[in-house]
Amino acid sequence: MINQTALTVIALLFIIIFFGCGCPDVQETTTKKPGWYIPEDYGDQYYRETIRILKEMWDNENGHLADMTSRIATTINSGGTVIWDSNASHFSLYDTDPSLSCLPEVGMLSSTKFQGNKENIDKLKKGDILITNFIWEATDNAHKRGVHVIGVTNSYFRSKIFSEADNFDHRSNYNDLVLEDISDEIFDSHVTGQIGLVNIPYIADRKVGPGIGTFMGVLYWLTVSEVANKLIKSHDAPSLEYAQKYIDILFERLDRVYKEQHDAIWVAAEQTAEKIDNGSALYLDSEPKGVMSSGTGMSMGLMMTNHNRGGNEAWKHGDVVILADVTDNPNSKIVEQARIAKEKGCFIVAMGPSTQDQLKNIADIYFDNLSPEGYGLFEIDGYDNKIALVGSVINNVINNIFTIQMVYEMNRRGLYPKYWSSYIWVKTPGYHEWANWVIDKVGY
């Protein structure tokens, strides 16, 4: 005979089979969100893409670099003129400042203005060399006069190397030319037609996070280092002696920064996002000015940084001030800015050499760029001054990793900051006016 307990179990099974269980479907309500819901941290993406492109450029083009720098040195030693005009980006524009103390006394000409070398470019003659990524009247005319033009691929200007889709997104250049039309040879920097490096879910039409300046800056210092050595040693200079040293130092230091300071950068990004969520504004300054320029107006960069371009008089208590220095001078311009920020009660995130004690002591958070030599990386026989700069490049990478990871943390809090478009983008008109209105209203 079936006992009472068995009858109860049978009855429950009957009810479940015919009427279903009244309990919530636990599996359905606690299903783990798919992997794309929380993408890879933006900071990790930025670092990975930076290293990938730098390695591709070096691994594939170091032979071209060796040959190119030999010809540049020979031209200068023969009394010819060489102009470096490959600075279509905010960061590299300032790293090519001809007044920097870490350049050979006689070398390539450069400037700190977009297309600012027109007067000198117009003087170039057959036998001279122009290294450029600008497609405009002066560079086209120089090519037509017989100047040897080395065109460097850069995301701002159309090139046959870029995909058809990327070129289509760019406005047409002077006389509808592409880089190959004004060049005798092309140096492939291995950048893509996309100015940004990181895919962000809420910006579907393009990558963001400015990277082009870093790549142009690195190429400049590789060229400067190698040319400086060859100007002295001529044909006796070992091929790529100093360019190899520069790239090895850069990769080693970037690797250490990423591995040793990753957690500190991520914590700072989270703290900064929280402050912005609570109404803090974001400011940035640097010496040289490349990091500041890249972070405050470059295409695919944050629009909220230094919004409306107010100087330190606009800083107020609780605002976030990012400062980047390359020197250990206790009275540098950046240290003075840090003192002002401290007096105003700002939250200071700074970066520079470990020997910059004043800035490090004032800052709330400090990132070491592992470049204590400041202005002058190499002692090259024949020069009284040291040659080349690497600390500014590393500062730029650190700041871009930090700020784009900050955006990741903002996104997690439901904040979606606006990014600059570009004057080269076909659909830019109207966007900046709207985006600036949004920032005026909500702060980001």
C-alpha positions as a LaTeX table, in Angstrom:
\begin{tabular}{lrrr}
\hline
Residue & $x$ (\AA) & $y$ (\AA) & $z$ (\AA) \\
\hline
Met1 & 0.00 & 0.00 & 0.00 \\
Ile2 & 1.24 & 3.48 & $-0.82$ \\
Asn3 & 1.92 & 5.52 & 2.31 \\
Gln4 & 0.94 & 9.16 & 2.86 \\
Thr5 & 4.40 & 10.56 & 1.98 \\
Ala6 & 4.45 & 8.78 & $-1.38$ \\
Leu7 & 0.98 & 10.09 & $-2.18$ \\
Thr8 & 2.13 & 13.65 & $-1.42$ \\
Val9 & 5.16 & 13.37 & $-3.74$ \\
Ile10 & 3.01 & 11.97 & $-6.55$ \\
Ala11 & 0.53 & 14.81 & $-6.11$ \\
Leu12 & 3.28 & 17.45 & $-6.30$ \\
Leu13 & 4.72 & 15.90 & $-9.45$ \\
Phe14 & 1.26 & 15.89 & $-11.02$ \\
Ile15 & 0.81 & 19.60 & $-10.25$ \\
Ile16 & 4.28 & 20.54 & $-11.62$ \\
Ile17 & 3.76 & 18.54 & $-14.83$ \\
Phe18 & 0.37 & 19.99 & $-15.64$ \\
Phe19 & 0.58 & 23.51 & $-14.19$ \\
Gly20 & 4.31 & 24.29 & $-14.05$ \\
Cys21 & 6.45 & 25.38 & $-11.12$ \\
Gly22 & 5.47 & 28.65 & $-9.51$ \\
Cys23 & 9.09 & 29.35 & $-8.50$ \\
Pro24 & 11.14 & 31.87 & $-10.52$ \\
Asp25 & 13.38 & 30.45 & $-13.24$ \\
Val26 & 16.69 & 31.08 & $-11.47$ \\
Gln27 & 18.81 & 30.26 & $-14.52$ \\
Glu28 & 16.89 & 32.72 & $-16.68$ \\
Thr29 & 16.95 & 35.65 & $-14.24$ \\
Thr30 & 20.65 & 35.33 & $-13.31$ \\
Thr31 & 22.04 & 34.61 & $-16.75$ \\
Lys32 & 25.53 & 36.08 & $-17.09$ \\
Lys33 & 25.68 & 38.99 & $-19.50$ \\
Pro34 & 27.49 & 38.25 & $-22.77$ \\
Gly35 & 31.17 & 39.11 & $-23.14$ \\
Trp36 & 30.58 & 42.18 & $-25.28$ \\
Tyr37 & 28.55 & 43.84 & $-22.55$ \\
Ile38 & 31.73 & 44.73 & $-20.66$ \\
Pro39 & 34.46 & 45.00 & $-23.31$ \\
Glu40 & 38.18 & 44.81 & $-22.73$ \\
Asp41 & 39.43 & 47.77 & $-20.72$ \\
Tyr42 & 40.05 & 50.72 & $-23.02$ \\
Gly43 & 43.47 & 51.33 & $-21.48$ \\
Asp44 & 44.61 & 47.82 & $-22.34$ \\
Gln45 & 43.37 & 48.22 & $-25.90$ \\
Tyr46 & 45.19 & 51.53 & $-26.27$ \\
Tyr47 & 48.49 & 50.14 & $-25.04$ \\
Arg48 & 48.25 & 47.02 & $-27.17$ \\
Glu49 & 47.54 & 48.99 & $-30.36$ \\
Thr50 & 50.33 & 51.47 & $-29.63$ \\
Ile51 & 52.90 & 48.71 & $-29.25$ \\
Arg52 & 51.56 & 46.80 & $-32.25$ \\
Ile53 & 51.92 & 49.72 & $-34.64$ \\
Leu54 & 55.33 & 50.74 & $-33.30$ \\
Lys55 & 56.62 & 47.19 & $-33.69$ \\
Glu56 & 55.21 & 46.88 & $-37.19$ \\
Met57 & 56.84 & 50.13 & $-38.22$ \\
Trp58 & 60.21 & 49.16 & $-36.78$ \\
Asp59 & 60.24 & 45.53 & $-37.91$ \\
Asn60 & 59.16 & 46.31 & $-41.46$ \\
Glu61 & 60.79 & 49.68 & $-42.12$ \\
Asn62 & 64.11 & 49.74 & $-40.26$ \\
Gly63 & 65.98 & 49.03 & $-43.50$ \\
His64 & 64.21 & 51.93 & $-45.17$ \\
Leu65 & 65.01 & 54.10 & $-42.14$ \\
Ala66 & 68.70 & 53.21 & $-42.38$ \\
Asp67 & 68.86 & 54.16 & $-46.05$ \\
Met68 & 66.75 & 57.29 & $-45.63$ \\
Thr69 & 68.81 & 58.66 & $-42.74$ \\
Ser70 & 72.07 & 58.04 & $-44.63$ \\
Arg71 & 70.79 & 60.11 & $-47.55$ \\
Ile72 & 69.56 & 62.84 & $-45.19$ \\
Ala73 & 72.96 & 63.08 & $-43.50$ \\
Thr74 & 74.78 & 63.12 & $-46.84$ \\
Thr75 & 72.54 & 65.91 & $-48.12$ \\
Ile76 & 73.13 & 68.07 & $-45.02$ \\
Asn77 & 76.90 & 67.44 & $-45.06$ \\
Ser78 & 76.95 & 68.42 & $-48.73$ \\
Gly79 & 75.39 & 71.78 & $-47.97$ \\
Gly80 & 71.85 & 70.84 & $-48.94$ \\
Thr81 & 68.68 & 71.45 & $-46.94$ \\
Val82 & 66.45 & 68.84 & $-45.31$ \\
Ile83 & 63.09 & 69.81 & $-43.83$ \\
Trp84 & 61.08 & 67.63 & $-41.45$ \\
Asp85 & 57.45 & 68.53 & $-42.13$ \\
Ser86 & 55.94 & 65.20 & $-41.08$ \\
Asn87 & 54.20 & 66.59 & $-38.03$ \\
Ala88 & 50.51 & 66.40 & $-38.90$ \\
Ser89 & 49.44 & 65.67 & $-35.34$ \\
His90 & 49.36 & 67.69 & $-32.16$ \\
Phe91 & 51.95 & 65.80 & $-30.13$ \\
Ser92 & 54.71 & 65.49 & $-32.71$ \\
Leu93 & 54.29 & 69.13 & $-33.69$ \\
Tyr94 & 55.82 & 70.14 & $-30.34$ \\
Asp95 & 58.40 & 67.37 & $-30.14$ \\
Thr96 & 59.82 & 68.77 & $-33.39$ \\
Asp97 & 60.35 & 72.19 & $-31.79$ \\
Pro98 & 63.66 & 73.43 & $-33.29$ \\
Ser99 & 64.52 & 75.20 & $-30.02$ \\
Leu100 & 64.74 & 71.97 & $-27.99$ \\
Ser101 & 68.18 & 71.52 & $-26.45$ \\
Cys102 & 68.52 & 67.87 & $-27.51$ \\
Leu103 & 69.02 & 68.45 & $-31.25$ \\
Pro104 & 72.24 & 68.62 & $-33.27$ \\
Glu105 & 73.28 & 72.20 & $-33.97$ \\
Val106 & 73.17 & 71.53 & $-37.70$ \\
Gly107 & 70.45 & 69.16 & $-38.80$ \\
Met108 & 66.95 & 68.98 & $-40.24$ \\
Leu109 & 64.78 & 72.11 & $-40.21$ \\
Ser110 & 61.39 & 71.90 & $-38.48$ \\
Ser111 & 58.68 & 74.10 & $-37.00$ \\
Thr112 & 55.91 & 74.09 & $-34.39$ \\
Lys113 & 53.07 & 75.20 & $-36.66$ \\
Phe114 & 50.82 & 73.17 & $-38.89$ \\
Gln115 & 52.18 & 73.73 & $-42.39$ \\
Gly116 & 54.41 & 76.31 & $-40.71$ \\
Asn117 & 57.45 & 75.65 & $-42.87$ \\
Lys118 & 55.95 & 77.10 & $-46.05$ \\
Glu119 & 58.60 & 79.82 & $-46.40$ \\
Asn120 & 61.42 & 77.31 & $-46.08$ \\
Ile121 & 59.68 & 74.68 & $-48.19$ \\
Asp122 & 59.27 & 77.24 & $-50.97$ \\
Lys123 & 63.06 & 77.74 & $-50.93$ \\
Leu124 & 63.86 & 74.05 & $-51.42$ \\
Lys125 & 65.53 & 73.15 & $-54.70$ \\
Lys126 & 66.46 & 70.04 & $-56.61$ \\
Gly127 & 68.75 & 67.88 & $-54.48$ \\
Asp128 & 67.16 & 68.97 & $-51.20$ \\
Ile129 & 64.94 & 66.62 & $-49.18$ \\
Leu130 & 61.46 & 67.16 & $-47.74$ \\
Ile131 & 59.99 & 64.63 & $-45.31$ \\
Thr132 & 56.27 & 65.36 & $-45.06$ \\
Asn133 & 52.81 & 63.98 & $-44.53$ \\
Phe134 & 51.03 & 67.14 & $-45.68$ \\
Ile135 & 49.31 & 67.20 & $-49.05$ \\
Trp136 & 49.06 & 70.87 & $-49.88$ \\
Glu137 & 50.21 & 73.40 & $-52.44$ \\
Ala138 & 53.71 & 73.92 & $-51.01$ \\
Thr139 & 54.59 & 70.22 & $-50.83$ \\
Asp140 & 53.15 & 69.55 & $-54.30$ \\
Asn141 & 55.11 & 72.45 & $-55.78$ \\
Ala142 & 58.31 & 71.29 & $-54.08$ \\
His143 & 57.88 & 67.88 & $-55.66$ \\
Lys144 & 57.33 & 69.46 & $-59.07$ \\
Arg145 & 60.55 & 71.51 & $-58.66$ \\
Gly146 & 62.57 & 68.33 & $-58.24$ \\
Val147 & 62.87 & 68.32 & $-54.46$ \\
His148 & 63.13 & 64.72 & $-53.24$ \\
Val149 & 59.94 & 64.24 & $-51.23$ \\
Ile150 & 59.64 & 61.41 & $-48.71$ \\
Gly151 & 55.94 & 61.01 & $-47.94$ \\
Val152 & 55.12 & 59.53 & $-44.52$ \\
Thr153 & 51.75 & 57.81 & $-44.18$ \\
Asn154 & 49.56 & 59.59 & $-41.65$ \\
Ser155 & 45.89 & 59.10 & $-40.85$ \\
Tyr156 & 45.00 & 62.68 & $-41.68$ \\
Phe157 & 45.74 & 62.39 & $-45.40$ \\
Arg158 & 44.70 & 59.96 & $-48.09$ \\
Ser159 & 47.18 & 57.31 & $-49.22$ \\
Lys160 & 46.98 & 54.33 & $-51.54$ \\
Ile161 & 48.15 & 52.22 & $-48.60$ \\
Phe162 & 44.93 & 52.89 & $-46.68$ \\
Ser163 & 41.74 & 50.99 & $-47.31$ \\
Glu164 & 39.18 & 52.36 & $-49.71$ \\
Ala165 & 36.74 & 52.81 & $-46.82$ \\
Asp166 & 39.23 & 54.82 & $-44.75$ \\
Asn167 & 40.13 & 57.04 & $-47.69$ \\
Phe168 & 36.45 & 57.57 & $-48.43$ \\
Asp169 & 35.92 & 58.92 & $-44.91$ \\
His170 & 38.62 & 61.58 & $-45.45$ \\
Arg171 & 37.98 & 64.86 & $-47.18$ \\
Ser172 & 39.80 & 65.12 & $-50.46$ \\
Asn173 & 43.19 & 66.85 & $-50.25$ \\
Tyr174 & 44.73 & 69.62 & $-52.34$ \\
Asn175 & 43.76 & 69.08 & $-56.00$ \\
Asp176 & 42.30 & 65.71 & $-54.95$ \\
Leu177 & 45.83 & 64.29 & $-54.59$ \\
Val178 & 46.92 & 61.34 & $-52.46$ \\
Leu179 & 50.27 & 61.09 & $-50.69$ \\
Glu180 & 51.84 & 59.07 & $-53.48$ \\
Asp181 & 51.10 & 61.87 & $-55.98$ \\
Ile182 & 53.43 & 64.34 & $-54.25$ \\
Ser183 & 56.14 & 61.88 & $-53.17$ \\
Asp184 & 59.22 & 60.27 & $-54.68$ \\
Glu185 & 59.13 & 57.55 & $-52.04$ \\
Ile186 & 56.72 & 56.51 & $-49.29$ \\
Phe187 & 57.76 & 55.73 & $-45.74$ \\
Asp188 & 55.02 & 53.51 & $-44.34$ \\
Ser189 & 54.52 & 54.38 & $-40.66$ \\
His190 & 52.05 & 51.46 & $-40.45$ \\
Val191 & 49.32 & 53.67 & $-39.05$ \\
Thr192 & 45.86 & 53.03 & $-40.44$ \\
Gly193 & 43.37 & 55.42 & $-41.97$ \\
Gln194 & 41.73 & 55.59 & $-38.53$ \\
Ile195 & 43.14 & 58.34 & $-36.32$ \\
Gly196 & 41.99 & 56.64 & $-33.10$ \\
Leu197 & 43.13 & 53.32 & $-31.67$ \\
Val198 & 40.25 & 52.03 & $-29.53$ \\
Asn199 & 36.76 & 50.77 & $-30.29$ \\
Ile200 & 34.28 & 52.23 & $-27.80$ \\
Pro201 & 30.73 & 50.81 & $-27.90$ \\
Tyr202 & 28.88 & 54.13 & $-27.76$ \\
Ile203 & 30.94 & 55.59 & $-30.64$ \\
Ala204 & 30.08 & 53.29 & $-33.52$ \\
Asp205 & 31.49 & 55.12 & $-36.54$ \\
Arg206 & 35.18 & 55.45 & $-35.63$ \\
Lys207 & 37.93 & 54.52 & $-33.21$ \\
Val208 & 38.98 & 57.06 & $-30.58$ \\
Gly209 & 42.01 & 57.80 & $-28.44$ \\
Pro210 & 44.64 & 59.85 & $-30.34$ \\
Gly211 & 47.64 & 57.79 & $-31.36$ \\
Ile212 & 49.07 & 59.33 & $-34.51$ \\
Gly213 & 51.17 & 61.88 & $-32.65$ \\
Thr214 & 53.05 & 59.19 & $-30.77$ \\
Phe215 & 53.99 & 57.37 & $-33.96$ \\
Met216 & 55.10 & 60.54 & $-35.76$ \\
Gly217 & 57.08 & 61.58 & $-32.68$ \\
Val218 & 58.86 & 58.24 & $-32.42$ \\
Leu219 & 59.73 & 58.30 & $-36.12$ \\
Tyr220 & 61.12 & 61.82 & $-35.71$ \\
Trp221 & 63.41 & 60.88 & $-32.82$ \\
Leu222 & 64.56 & 57.69 & $-34.55$ \\
Thr223 & 65.51 & 59.85 & $-37.53$ \\
Val224 & 67.14 & 62.58 & $-35.44$ \\
Ser225 & 69.23 & 60.06 & $-33.47$ \\
Glu226 & 70.43 & 58.25 & $-36.55$ \\
Val227 & 71.10 & 61.38 & $-38.61$ \\
Ala228 & 73.01 & 63.02 & $-35.75$ \\
Asn229 & 75.39 & 60.07 & $-35.58$ \\
Lys230 & 75.82 & 59.89 & $-39.36$ \\
Leu231 & 76.49 & 63.62 & $-39.61$ \\
Ile232 & 79.63 & 63.03 & $-37.53$ \\
Lys233 & 80.73 & 59.56 & $-38.63$ \\
Ser234 & 79.44 & 59.67 & $-42.20$ \\
His235 & 80.03 & 56.33 & $-43.94$ \\
Asp236 & 81.79 & 54.96 & $-40.84$ \\
Ala237 & 78.57 & 55.08 & $-38.81$ \\
Pro238 & 77.22 & 51.61 & $-38.02$ \\
Ser239 & 73.80 & 51.20 & $-39.58$ \\
Leu240 & 70.96 & 52.03 & $-37.18$ \\
Glu241 & 73.36 & 52.33 & $-34.25$ \\
Tyr242 & 71.33 & 54.95 & $-32.38$ \\
Ala243 & 67.93 & 54.26 & $-33.87$ \\
Gln244 & 68.22 & 50.70 & $-32.56$ \\
Lys245 & 69.20 & 52.01 & $-29.14$ \\
Tyr246 & 66.27 & 54.42 & $-29.13$ \\
Ile247 & 63.63 & 51.85 & $-30.05$ \\
Asp248 & 65.04 & 49.32 & $-27.55$ \\
Ile249 & 64.92 & 51.90 & $-24.76$ \\
Leu250 & 61.41 & 52.95 & $-25.72$ \\
Phe251 & 60.00 & 49.42 & $-25.80$ \\
Glu252 & 61.72 & 48.44 & $-22.56$ \\
Arg253 & 60.44 & 51.48 & $-20.69$ \\
Leu254 & 56.90 & 51.25 & $-22.04$ \\
Asp255 & 56.80 & 47.58 & $-21.07$ \\
Arg256 & 57.93 & 48.41 & $-17.53$ \\
Val257 & 55.47 & 51.29 & $-17.19$ \\
Tyr258 & 52.61 & 49.04 & $-18.28$ \\
Lys259 & 53.55 & 46.12 & $-16.05$ \\
Glu260 & 54.75 & 47.98 & $-12.97$ \\
Gln261 & 52.29 & 50.91 & $-12.90$ \\
His262 & 49.22 & 49.33 & $-14.49$ \\
Asp263 & 47.28 & 49.05 & $-11.22$ \\
Ala264 & 48.19 & 52.59 & $-10.16$ \\
Ile265 & 47.00 & 54.00 & $-13.50$ \\
Trp266 & 43.75 & 52.03 & $-13.27$ \\
Val267 & 43.06 & 53.21 & $-9.70$ \\
Ala268 & 43.75 & 56.81 & $-10.72$ \\
Ala269 & 41.38 & 56.43 & $-13.68$ \\
Glu270 & 38.63 & 55.22 & $-11.36$ \\
Gln271 & 39.21 & 58.05 & $-8.87$ \\
Thr272 & 39.16 & 60.63 & $-11.66$ \\
Ala273 & 35.95 & 59.24 & $-13.15$ \\
Glu274 & 34.28 & 59.51 & $-9.74$ \\
Lys275 & 35.37 & 63.13 & $-9.41$ \\
Ile276 & 34.03 & 64.00 & $-12.86$ \\
Asp277 & 30.78 & 62.26 & $-11.95$ \\
Asn278 & 30.62 & 64.62 & $-8.97$ \\
Gly279 & 31.15 & 67.72 & $-11.13$ \\
Ser280 & 34.93 & 68.15 & $-11.38$ \\
Ala281 & 36.40 & 69.64 & $-14.55$ \\
Leu282 & 39.47 & 68.15 & $-16.27$ \\
Tyr283 & 42.61 & 70.12 & $-17.17$ \\
Leu284 & 45.96 & 69.23 & $-18.71$ \\
Asp285 & 49.34 & 70.92 & $-19.19$ \\
Ser286 & 52.78 & 69.66 & $-20.17$ \\
Glu287 & 56.33 & 70.56 & $-21.17$ \\
Pro288 & 57.04 & 70.18 & $-24.01$ \\
Lys289 & 53.51 & 71.10 & $-25.04$ \\
Gly290 & 52.90 & 67.94 & $-27.10$ \\
Val291 & 51.06 & 65.97 & $-24.41$ \\
Met292 & 48.86 & 68.98 & $-23.64$ \\
Ser293 & 48.11 & 69.62 & $-27.30$ \\
Ser294 & 47.37 & 65.95 & $-28.01$ \\
Gly295 & 45.05 & 65.73 & $-25.01$ \\
Thr296 & 43.12 & 68.95 & $-25.54$ \\
Gly297 & 42.35 & 69.34 & $-29.22$ \\
Met298 & 43.55 & 66.43 & $-31.30$ \\
Ser299 & 41.13 & 64.50 & $-33.47$ \\
Met300 & 39.65 & 61.50 & $-31.62$ \\
Gly301 & 40.69 & 63.06 & $-28.28$ \\
Leu302 & 38.47 & 64.10 & $-25.36$ \\
Met303 & 36.64 & 67.39 & $-25.85$ \\
Met304 & 36.11 & 68.04 & $-22.14$ \\
Thr305 & 39.82 & 68.53 & $-21.35$ \\
Asn306 & 40.65 & 72.26 & $-20.96$ \\
His307 & 37.14 & 72.94 & $-22.26$ \\
Asn308 & 36.90 & 76.51 & $-23.57$ \\
Arg309 & 40.68 & 76.71 & $-23.16$ \\
Gly310 & 40.71 & 78.46 & $-19.80$ \\
Gly311 & 44.16 & 78.72 & $-18.16$ \\
Asn312 & 44.96 & 77.99 & $-14.53$ \\
Glu313 & 42.79 & 80.92 & $-13.50$ \\
Ala314 & 39.80 & 78.69 & $-14.34$ \\
Trp315 & 40.88 & 75.90 & $-11.98$ \\
Lys316 & 38.74 & 75.49 & $-8.90$ \\
His317 & 38.68 & 73.34 & $-5.79$ \\
Gly318 & 38.14 & 69.67 & $-6.61$ \\
Asp319 & 39.03 & 69.93 & $-10.30$ \\
Val320 & 41.40 & 67.34 & $-11.78$ \\
Val321 & 44.67 & 68.72 & $-13.17$ \\
Ile322 & 46.96 & 66.44 & $-15.19$ \\
Leu323 & 50.58 & 67.60 & $-15.49$ \\
Ala324 & 53.42 & 66.05 & $-17.53$ \\
Asp325 & 57.08 & 67.05 & $-17.26$ \\
Val326 & 60.32 & 65.68 & $-18.72$ \\
Thr327 & 62.83 & 67.53 & $-16.56$ \\
Asp328 & 63.82 & 67.29 & $-12.89$ \\
Asn329 & 64.11 & 71.07 & $-12.57$ \\
Pro330 & 62.44 & 71.92 & $-9.22$ \\
Asn331 & 61.29 & 75.25 & $-10.66$ \\
Ser332 & 60.07 & 74.06 & $-14.05$ \\
Lys333 & 56.92 & 75.53 & $-15.61$ \\
Ile334 & 55.05 & 72.35 & $-14.74$ \\
Val335 & 56.14 & 72.47 & $-11.09$ \\
Glu336 & 54.86 & 76.05 & $-10.94$ \\
Gln337 & 51.54 & 74.87 & $-12.37$ \\
Ala338 & 51.42 & 72.12 & $-9.74$ \\
Arg339 & 51.93 & 74.65 & $-6.96$ \\
Ile340 & 49.05 & 76.75 & $-8.26$ \\
Ala341 & 46.82 & 73.68 & $-8.56$ \\
Lys342 & 47.70 & 72.63 & $-5.01$ \\
Glu343 & 46.85 & 76.06 & $-3.60$ \\
Lys344 & 43.46 & 75.91 & $-5.32$ \\
Gly345 & 42.69 & 72.48 & $-3.87$ \\
Cys346 & 42.79 & 70.58 & $-7.16$ \\
Phe347 & 43.37 & 66.85 & $-7.49$ \\
Ile348 & 46.73 & 66.50 & $-9.26$ \\
Val349 & 47.72 & 63.57 & $-11.47$ \\
Ala350 & 51.29 & 64.04 & $-12.66$ \\
Met351 & 53.92 & 62.18 & $-14.62$ \\
Gly352 & 57.62 & 62.65 & $-15.25$ \\
Pro353 & 61.03 & 61.30 & $-14.22$ \\
Ser354 & 61.48 & 59.79 & $-10.77$ \\
Thr355 & 64.05 & 62.52 & $-10.11$ \\
Gln356 & 61.40 & 65.26 & $-10.39$ \\
Asp357 & 61.01 & 65.38 & $-6.61$ \\
Gln358 & 59.10 & 68.66 & $-6.43$ \\
Leu359 & 56.35 & 67.59 & $-8.81$ \\
Lys360 & 56.17 & 64.13 & $-7.28$ \\
Asn361 & 55.78 & 65.56 & $-3.75$ \\
Ile362 & 53.06 & 68.00 & $-4.76$ \\
Ala363 & 50.99 & 65.58 & $-6.85$ \\
Asp364 & 48.28 & 63.36 & $-5.40$ \\
Ile365 & 49.22 & 60.66 & $-7.92$ \\
Tyr366 & 52.53 & 60.40 & $-9.77$ \\
Phe367 & 53.52 & 58.16 & $-12.68$ \\
Asp368 & 57.22 & 57.56 & $-13.36$ \\
Asn369 & 58.10 & 57.83 & $-17.06$ \\
Leu370 & 61.41 & 56.04 & $-16.32$ \\
Ser371 & 63.31 & 58.74 & $-18.24$ \\
Pro372 & 65.57 & 60.57 & $-15.77$ \\
Glu373 & 67.81 & 61.95 & $-18.53$ \\
Gly374 & 65.22 & 64.59 & $-19.49$ \\
Tyr375 & 66.25 & 66.65 & $-22.50$ \\
Gly376 & 68.98 & 64.51 & $-23.99$ \\
Leu377 & 69.05 & 60.74 & $-24.24$ \\
Phe378 & 72.35 & 59.99 & $-25.99$ \\
Glu379 & 75.91 & 61.19 & $-25.63$ \\
Ile380 & 77.19 & 61.06 & $-29.20$ \\
Asp381 & 80.83 & 61.78 & $-29.93$ \\
Gly382 & 81.20 & 65.14 & $-31.63$ \\
Tyr383 & 78.35 & 66.93 & $-29.79$ \\
Asp384 & 78.56 & 69.05 & $-26.66$ \\
Asn385 & 74.85 & 68.48 & $-25.96$ \\
Lys386 & 72.99 & 65.22 & $-25.56$ \\
Ile387 & 70.74 & 64.12 & $-28.44$ \\
Ala388 & 67.10 & 62.94 & $-28.58$ \\
Leu389 & 64.08 & 62.95 & $-26.27$ \\
Val390 & 62.07 & 59.95 & $-25.08$ \\
Gly391 & 60.37 & 61.11 & $-21.87$ \\
Ser392 & 57.78 & 63.16 & $-23.72$ \\
Val393 & 56.79 & 60.17 & $-25.90$ \\
Ile394 & 56.32 & 58.00 & $-22.81$ \\
Asn395 & 54.36 & 60.75 & $-21.05$ \\
Asn396 & 52.04 & 60.91 & $-24.03$ \\
Val397 & 51.41 & 57.18 & $-23.98$ \\
Ile398 & 50.85 & 57.19 & $-20.21$ \\
Asn399 & 48.40 & 60.08 & $-20.40$ \\
Asn400 & 46.44 & 58.53 & $-23.26$ \\
Ile401 & 46.21 & 55.17 & $-21.48$ \\
Phe402 & 45.13 & 56.88 & $-18.27$ \\
Thr403 & 42.50 & 59.15 & $-19.81$ \\
Ile404 & 40.93 & 56.50 & $-22.04$ \\
Gln405 & 40.74 & 54.10 & $-19.08$ \\
Met406 & 39.11 & 56.97 & $-17.19$ \\
Val407 & 36.48 & 57.01 & $-19.96$ \\
Tyr408 & 35.94 & 53.28 & $-19.40$ \\
Glu409 & 35.24 & 54.02 & $-15.74$ \\
Met410 & 32.95 & 56.90 & $-16.73$ \\
Asn411 & 31.01 & 54.57 & $-19.01$ \\
Arg412 & 30.54 & 52.13 & $-16.14$ \\
Arg413 & 28.89 & 55.02 & $-14.28$ \\
Gly414 & 26.64 & 55.95 & $-17.18$ \\
Leu415 & 28.74 & 58.92 & $-18.33$ \\
Tyr416 & 29.53 & 59.20 & $-22.04$ \\
Pro417 & 32.04 & 61.99 & $-22.82$ \\
Lys418 & 32.32 & 63.53 & $-26.26$ \\
Tyr419 & 35.35 & 63.12 & $-28.51$ \\
Trp420 & 36.70 & 65.51 & $-31.11$ \\
Ser421 & 36.02 & 64.63 & $-34.69$ \\
Ser422 & 38.48 & 65.88 & $-37.32$ \\
Tyr423 & 38.62 & 68.50 & $-40.01$ \\
Ile424 & 39.51 & 65.70 & $-42.40$ \\
Trp425 & 36.32 & 63.76 & $-41.64$ \\
Val426 & 33.63 & 64.10 & $-44.29$ \\
Lys427 & 30.73 & 64.42 & $-41.85$ \\
Thr428 & 32.27 & 66.75 & $-39.25$ \\
Pro429 & 30.30 & 70.01 & $-39.84$ \\
Gly430 & 27.73 & 70.61 & $-37.11$ \\
Tyr431 & 29.03 & 67.90 & $-34.80$ \\
His432 & 31.41 & 70.07 & $-32.78$ \\
Glu433 & 28.81 & 72.78 & $-32.20$ \\
Trp434 & 26.40 & 70.22 & $-30.77$ \\
Ala435 & 29.07 & 68.42 & $-28.72$ \\
Asn436 & 30.35 & 71.64 & $-27.17$ \\
Trp437 & 26.79 & 72.53 & $-26.21$ \\
Val438 & 26.48 & 69.17 & $-24.44$ \\
Ile439 & 29.75 & 69.71 & $-22.55$ \\
Asp440 & 28.64 & 73.19 & $-21.49$ \\
Lys441 & 25.49 & 71.61 & $-20.10$ \\
Val442 & 26.73 & 68.43 & $-18.38$ \\
Gly443 & 30.50 & 68.90 & $-18.11$ \\
Tyr444 & 31.68 & 66.11 & $-20.38$ \\
\hline
\end{tabular}
